[in-house]
XYZ file of C-alpha atoms in Angstrom:
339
model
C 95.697 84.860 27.695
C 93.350 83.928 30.691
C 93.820 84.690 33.820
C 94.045 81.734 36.592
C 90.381 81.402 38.445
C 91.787 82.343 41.711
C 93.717 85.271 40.795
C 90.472 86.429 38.630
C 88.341 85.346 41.692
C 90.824 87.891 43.855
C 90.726 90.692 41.022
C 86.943 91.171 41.047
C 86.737 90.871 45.460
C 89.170 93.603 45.091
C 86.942 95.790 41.993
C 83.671 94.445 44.701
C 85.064 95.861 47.347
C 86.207 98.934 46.167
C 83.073 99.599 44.697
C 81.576 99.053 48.130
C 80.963 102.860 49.254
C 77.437 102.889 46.521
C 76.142 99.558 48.284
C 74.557 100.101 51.479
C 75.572 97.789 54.014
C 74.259 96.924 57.227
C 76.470 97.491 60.806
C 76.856 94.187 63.155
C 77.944 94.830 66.912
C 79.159 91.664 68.209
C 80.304 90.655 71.943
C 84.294 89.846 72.535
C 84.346 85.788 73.419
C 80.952 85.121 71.985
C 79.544 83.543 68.794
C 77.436 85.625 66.242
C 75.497 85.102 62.884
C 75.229 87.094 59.781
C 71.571 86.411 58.400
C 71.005 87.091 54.699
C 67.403 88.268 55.604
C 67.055 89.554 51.678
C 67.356 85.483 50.579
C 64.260 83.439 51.510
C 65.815 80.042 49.098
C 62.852 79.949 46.968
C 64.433 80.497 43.845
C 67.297 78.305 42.298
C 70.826 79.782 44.079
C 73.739 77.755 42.551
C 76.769 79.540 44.921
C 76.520 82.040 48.023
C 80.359 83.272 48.494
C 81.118 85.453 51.821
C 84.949 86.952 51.882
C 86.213 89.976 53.385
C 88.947 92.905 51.835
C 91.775 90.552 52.663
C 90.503 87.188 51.582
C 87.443 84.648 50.474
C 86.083 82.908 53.777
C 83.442 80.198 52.547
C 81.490 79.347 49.922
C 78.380 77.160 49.152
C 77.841 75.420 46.029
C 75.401 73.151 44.850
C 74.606 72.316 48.542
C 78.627 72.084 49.418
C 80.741 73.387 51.815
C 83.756 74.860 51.087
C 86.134 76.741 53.497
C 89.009 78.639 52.404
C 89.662 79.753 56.263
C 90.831 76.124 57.921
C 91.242 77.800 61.055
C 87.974 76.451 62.067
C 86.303 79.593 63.293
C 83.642 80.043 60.510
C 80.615 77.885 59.502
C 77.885 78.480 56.631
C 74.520 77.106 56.654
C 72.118 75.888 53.631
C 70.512 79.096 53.924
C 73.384 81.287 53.519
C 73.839 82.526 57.142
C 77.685 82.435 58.326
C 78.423 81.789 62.010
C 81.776 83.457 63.555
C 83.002 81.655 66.304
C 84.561 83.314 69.687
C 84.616 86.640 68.341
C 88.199 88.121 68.835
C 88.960 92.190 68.210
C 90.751 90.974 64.817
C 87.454 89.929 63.408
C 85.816 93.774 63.603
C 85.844 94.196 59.499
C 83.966 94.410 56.365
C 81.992 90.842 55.380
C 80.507 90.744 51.740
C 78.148 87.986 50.388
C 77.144 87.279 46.991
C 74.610 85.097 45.781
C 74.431 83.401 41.888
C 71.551 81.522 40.439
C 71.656 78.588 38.193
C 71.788 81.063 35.381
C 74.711 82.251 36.304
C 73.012 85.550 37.263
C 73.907 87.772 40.305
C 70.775 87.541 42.407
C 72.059 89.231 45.800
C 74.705 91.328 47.046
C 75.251 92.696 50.370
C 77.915 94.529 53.064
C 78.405 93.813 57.138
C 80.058 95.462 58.826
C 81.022 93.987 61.857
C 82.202 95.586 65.072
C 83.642 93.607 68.075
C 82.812 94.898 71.424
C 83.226 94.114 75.171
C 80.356 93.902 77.245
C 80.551 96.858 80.156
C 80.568 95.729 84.050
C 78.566 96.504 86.531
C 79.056 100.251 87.896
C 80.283 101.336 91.110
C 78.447 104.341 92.983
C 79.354 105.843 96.017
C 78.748 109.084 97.746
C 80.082 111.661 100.343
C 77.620 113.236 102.711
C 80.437 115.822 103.804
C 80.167 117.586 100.326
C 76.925 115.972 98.926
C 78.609 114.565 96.266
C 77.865 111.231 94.214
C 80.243 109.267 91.618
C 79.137 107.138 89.205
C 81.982 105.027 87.278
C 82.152 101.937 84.977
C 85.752 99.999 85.055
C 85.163 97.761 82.076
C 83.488 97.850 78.555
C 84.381 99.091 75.439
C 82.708 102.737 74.844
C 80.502 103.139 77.384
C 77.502 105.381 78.047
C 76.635 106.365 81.801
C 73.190 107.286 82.763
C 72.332 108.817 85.888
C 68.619 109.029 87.542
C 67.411 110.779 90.460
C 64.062 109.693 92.066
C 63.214 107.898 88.521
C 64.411 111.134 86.606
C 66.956 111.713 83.991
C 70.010 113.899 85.891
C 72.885 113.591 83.204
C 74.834 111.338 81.024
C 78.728 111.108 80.352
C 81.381 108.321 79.436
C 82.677 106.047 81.922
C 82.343 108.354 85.135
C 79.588 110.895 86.106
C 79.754 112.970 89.193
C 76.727 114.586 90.631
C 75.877 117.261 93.518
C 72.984 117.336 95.335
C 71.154 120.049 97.027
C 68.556 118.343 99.260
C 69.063 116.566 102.718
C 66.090 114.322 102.072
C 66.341 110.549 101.326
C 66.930 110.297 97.538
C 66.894 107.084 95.396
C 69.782 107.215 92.235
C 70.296 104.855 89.630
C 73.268 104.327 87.195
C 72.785 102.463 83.937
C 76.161 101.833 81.976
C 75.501 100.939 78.412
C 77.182 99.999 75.062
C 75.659 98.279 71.612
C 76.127 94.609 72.940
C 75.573 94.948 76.870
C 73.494 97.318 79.369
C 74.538 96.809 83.719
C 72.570 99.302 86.038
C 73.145 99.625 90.298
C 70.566 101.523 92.886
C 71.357 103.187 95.809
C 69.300 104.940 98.557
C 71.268 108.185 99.692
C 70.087 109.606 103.219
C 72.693 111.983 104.617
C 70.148 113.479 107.081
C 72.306 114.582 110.385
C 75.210 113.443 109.099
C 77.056 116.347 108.257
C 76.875 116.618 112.643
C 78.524 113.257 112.545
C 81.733 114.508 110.379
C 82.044 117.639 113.256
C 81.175 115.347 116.005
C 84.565 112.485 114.718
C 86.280 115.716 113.914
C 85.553 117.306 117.794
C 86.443 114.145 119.038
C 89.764 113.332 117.041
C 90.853 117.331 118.451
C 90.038 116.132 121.948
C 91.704 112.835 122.099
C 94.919 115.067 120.482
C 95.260 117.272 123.275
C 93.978 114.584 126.041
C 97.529 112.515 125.037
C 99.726 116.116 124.834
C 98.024 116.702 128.438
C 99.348 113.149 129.483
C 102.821 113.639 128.545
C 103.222 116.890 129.557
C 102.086 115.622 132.926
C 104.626 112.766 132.983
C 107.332 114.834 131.861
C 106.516 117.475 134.682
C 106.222 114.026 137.603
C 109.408 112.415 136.522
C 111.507 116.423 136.535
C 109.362 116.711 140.336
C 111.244 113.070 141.503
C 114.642 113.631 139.764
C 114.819 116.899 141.663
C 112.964 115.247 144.991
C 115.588 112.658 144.706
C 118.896 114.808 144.204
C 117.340 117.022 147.253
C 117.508 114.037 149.225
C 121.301 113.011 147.936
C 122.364 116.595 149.058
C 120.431 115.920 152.569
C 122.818 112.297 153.089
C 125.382 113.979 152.132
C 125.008 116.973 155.258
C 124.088 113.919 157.850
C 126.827 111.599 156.427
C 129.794 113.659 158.592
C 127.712 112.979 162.275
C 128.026 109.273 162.727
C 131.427 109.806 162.191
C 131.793 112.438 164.702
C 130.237 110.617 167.197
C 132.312 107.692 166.304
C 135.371 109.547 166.888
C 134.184 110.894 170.416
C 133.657 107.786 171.887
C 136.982 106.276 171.239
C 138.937 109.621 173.185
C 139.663 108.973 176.670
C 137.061 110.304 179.440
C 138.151 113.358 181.115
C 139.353 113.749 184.415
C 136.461 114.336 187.368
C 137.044 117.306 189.758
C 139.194 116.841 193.013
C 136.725 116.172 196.130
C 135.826 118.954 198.400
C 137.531 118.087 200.852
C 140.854 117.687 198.665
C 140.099 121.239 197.132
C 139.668 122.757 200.476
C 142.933 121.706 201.899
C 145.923 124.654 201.235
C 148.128 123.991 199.107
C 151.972 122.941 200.743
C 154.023 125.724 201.469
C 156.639 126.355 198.991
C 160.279 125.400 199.737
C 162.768 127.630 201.008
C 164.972 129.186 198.290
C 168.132 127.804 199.717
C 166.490 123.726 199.857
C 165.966 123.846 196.428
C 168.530 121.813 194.570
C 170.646 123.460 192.039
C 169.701 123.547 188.611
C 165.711 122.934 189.479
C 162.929 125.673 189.437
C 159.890 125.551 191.203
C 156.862 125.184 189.070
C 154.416 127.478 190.357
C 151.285 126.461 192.246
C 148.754 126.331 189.266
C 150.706 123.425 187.402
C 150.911 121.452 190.898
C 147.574 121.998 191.127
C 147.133 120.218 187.630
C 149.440 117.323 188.572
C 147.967 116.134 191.267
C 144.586 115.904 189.846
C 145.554 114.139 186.958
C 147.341 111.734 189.123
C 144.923 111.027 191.372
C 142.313 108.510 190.277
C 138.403 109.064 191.442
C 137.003 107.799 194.614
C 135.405 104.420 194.500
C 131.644 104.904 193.485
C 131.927 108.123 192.158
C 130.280 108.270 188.868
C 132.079 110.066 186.149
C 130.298 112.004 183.541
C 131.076 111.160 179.805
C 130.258 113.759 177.540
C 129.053 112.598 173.927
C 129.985 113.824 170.583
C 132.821 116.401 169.910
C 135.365 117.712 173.128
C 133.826 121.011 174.448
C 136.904 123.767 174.706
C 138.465 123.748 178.043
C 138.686 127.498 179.841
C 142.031 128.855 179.810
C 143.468 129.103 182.981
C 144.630 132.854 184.381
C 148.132 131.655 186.533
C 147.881 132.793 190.160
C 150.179 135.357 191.307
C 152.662 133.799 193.684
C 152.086 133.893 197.692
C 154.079 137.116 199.201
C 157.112 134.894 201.096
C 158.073 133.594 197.672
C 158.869 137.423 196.267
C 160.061 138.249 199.687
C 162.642 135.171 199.605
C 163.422 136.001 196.090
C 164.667 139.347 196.879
């Protein structure tokens, strides 16, 4: 019993491939998003080919036979050419694998057999380098590319290499020239820089100096406020304490000028004159005593009013305490009567 032709055709890609480690095979680095071509640089078409068949572990991808095309990927991302070459179109991740082309002349004969492999890579970016003339250090770093080499150069020299970041310390103050190269198998992005850090390392002290001054410049001000508003707070309840003491006075003086004016003194003349002798003990009506001379005295000065333009002294702000009177001792008649 015979086997179909395709499931034959399968059987011996499989036994082809696995046979595949004695067979040297060349390795293809392609770019992600880009086309590339896989030359058959062993085939120059001088002799009679009848079929060239590329196909990879999983499947068969074209064939050309007797000057035909034939694609058994319809996905349109594969082309062969008269000469054998395939094309790949817009190389994706997926398509890093093993590619195997074999050639047949019109005999029937295997003329040509051959391994890619193919690796899909993304092309690095340019790098970033920046320094810090605080701590004379210098950072080179790559953000995209798929594995990729950093080279560092000083002055034209090789310094070091690394992976994706590189960080370098200097020891000079002089102007110095670097230069980062990032690299991988499908792409190669470099950046220059001129580094001069001379007197600079003043300039950190100097922001520094002036970033402690400005600090205690502002803790000055607001200690000073603080201390001129506590100063008119206590100014100002000083003063409330001082309205308060000269609040009673108006009042005072208020007051005094609404009592009556007192009585003026008695004219000379009136003061000169004796005083009337006292009545006999036996005129005085019954039930009556005699108020002694000092509280006559008294009456008759409060009854009598002051002589036309005699001007009478008011005295301002509070009464002044009037001098107790000592009573006079009564004339000798009266204690002679009396007896």
């Amino acid at each position: 019993m015979r086997l179909p032709c395709e499931t034959l055709a399968c059987f011996l890609l499989m036994f082809s491939f696995a046979t595949e480690g004695t067979i040297p095979k060349d390795i293809i680095w392609g770019t992600l998003g880009q086309d590339i071509y896989l030359n058959i640089s062993e085939f120059t078409g001088s002799k009679a080919i009848e079929e060239i068949r590329w196909a990879t572990k999983e499947s068969s991808i074209a064939r050309l036979r007797n000057n035909k095309q034939e694609y058994f990927q319809l996905n349109g991302s594969y082309e062969i050419f008269e000469n054998g070459t395939l094309k790949i179109k817009r190389l994706m991740r997926n398509f890093s694998n093993t590619y195997k082309v074999t050639v047949y002349n019109t005999a029937g004969a295997l003329e040509l057999e051959k391994y890619f492999y193919l690796e899909v890579l993304e092309m690095v970016s340019k790098p970033n380098l920046f320094w810090d003339c605080s701590n004379t250090t210098l950072t080179c770093e790559v953000v995209r590319g798929t594995d990729p080499q950093l080279t560092l150069y000083l002055n034209g020299k090789y310094v070091t290499k690394h992976e994706k970041i590189i960080t370098h310390k200097w020891t000079t103050d002089s102007s110095m020239t670097f230069k980062c190269t990032a690299t991988n198998h499908v792409s190669e992005k470099y950046i220059e820089a001129v580094v001069n850090c001379a007197g600079k390392g003043l300039g950190i002290f100097l922001i520094v100096g002036i970033c402690v001054g400005g600090f205690v410049l502002i803790v000055f001000v607001v200690l000073l406020i603080c201390y001129v508003s506590k100063r008119k707070k206590r100014n100002s309840r000083r003063s409330d304490e001082e309205l308060e003491i000269r609040a009673p006075r108006p009042a005072t003086e208020e007051r005094a000028r609404k009592l009556p004016p007192l009585p003026t003194s008695a004219p000379a003349s009136a003061a000169a004159s004796p005083p009337p002798p006292p009545p006999a003990h036996g005129s005085q009506a019954p039930g009556h005593r005699p108020l002694p001379p000092v509280h006559r005295a008294q009456q008759q000065k409060q009854k009598r009013p002051p002589p036309a333009g005699t001007q009478v002294y008011q005295q301002r702000g509070p009464p002044l305490p009037r001098p107790r009177v000592q009573p006079k001792p009564p004339p000798h008649g009266a204690v002679d009567n009396s007896n």
